[in-house]
Amino acid sequence: MNIILSIAGSDSGGGAGIQADIKSAQYHGVFSTTAITAITAQNTTGVQNVLALDASFVQEQIKSVLSDFDVKAIKIGMLGSKELILAVKESLKDINIPIILDPVAISRAGSKLLDDDAIESLKEIFDLALIITPNKHEAKLFFNVEKKEDILNATSYNTNILFKNLEENENTCTDILLTKEKQLIEYSSKKANTLNTHGTGCSFSSSIASIIAKGKNLDEAIIISKEYIYKAIEKAPNLGSKNGPINHMLKD
């Protein structure tokens, strides 16, 4: 069985973070190891509290996993602080494993999740990644991209950048990939009109990591993951009172 490592925070509501990564990997037939960066008190209404773990302990988790498991891909999600970001960078700077980076800094709703020092530090690990997957707010924050016409002027950081949901209408949403070679590739899918989208960013990046771990190329991983997320939203179990989780296993 192929293995990924997820470096991310824990969601007590079970819809995002480490929990979403494990469920997404399991759907794709991949085993997920973890390095937890923070624990949260959260549910479908929002995040009530966050407790970041000690940076040295996060490094210990990463070292422990990589010393024993044949990890084929790494997904990085919420890091939360400058100290954690620099610790993860130090742990991964010399490895040769594909990294899928979800640059968690601003939520889909527009809430800031990192302070300014941490935001600048996060840029330092961009060039370690095979691909970065910013949402609309993060596209503006890190790359000054608000629309398709802005993309070719974005700093590439010598990696691939997938700008999620940059263009959408009532029926479709389109992600646009800026490749290392400055090519643009568009990926469109149906739009599921529902509030049950909690954890889609985490699930999408961990899905890409899982498919890369299975030996597929980046183009295939994006196509398969977009279809997976659409179906998981469409089959969402409607749990909680607000923005509910998706259905990671695609079962009723």
Coordinates of N, CA and C in Angstrom, one line a residue, residues 1 36 53 67 90 96 98 102 114 118-119 128 161 185 188 207 237 251:
M1 N 0.8 -1.2 0.0 CA 0.0 0.0 0.0 C 0.9 1.2 0.0
I36 N 0.9 16.1 13.4 CA -0.1 17.1 13.8 C 0.6 18.4 14.3
L53 N 1.0 23.1 18.6 CA 1.9 22.2 19.3 C 3.3 22.7 19.2
S67 N 11.5 8.1 9.1 CA 12.6 7.1 9.3 C 12.1 5.7 9.2
E90 N 12.9 23.1 7.9 CA 14.1 22.4 8.3 C 14.0 20.9 8.2
N96 N 13.6 14.1 -0.9 CA 13.2 14.1 -2.3 C 11.9 13.3 -2.4
P98 N 7.7 14.2 -3.3 CA 6.8 15.3 -3.8 C 5.9 15.9 -2.6
D102 N -0.9 23.1 0.7 CA -2.1 23.9 0.8 C -1.7 25.1 1.7
L114 N -3.3 33.4 9.7 CA -1.8 33.6 10.0 C -1.5 35.0 10.2
A118 N 4.2 35.1 10.0 CA 4.1 33.7 9.5 C 3.8 33.7 8.0
I119 N 3.1 34.6 7.5 CA 2.8 34.7 6.1 C 4.0 34.8 5.3
L128 N 9.9 24.3 -2.1 CA 10.0 22.9 -1.8 C 8.9 22.1 -2.4
I161 N 1.5 26.1 -9.5 CA 0.5 26.8 -8.6 C -0.9 26.6 -9.2
I185 N -3.1 25.9 -17.6 CA -4.0 24.8 -17.9 C -5.2 25.0 -17.1
S188 N -12.0 22.5 -15.3 CA -13.4 22.8 -14.9 C -14.2 21.6 -14.5
S207 N -6.1 14.6 -1.5 CA -6.4 13.7 -2.7 C -5.3 13.8 -3.7
P237 N -23.4 14.6 3.8 CA -24.4 14.0 4.7 C -25.2 15.0 5.4
K251 N -20.3 7.4 0.1 CA -21.3 6.4 0.4 C -22.5 7.1 1.1

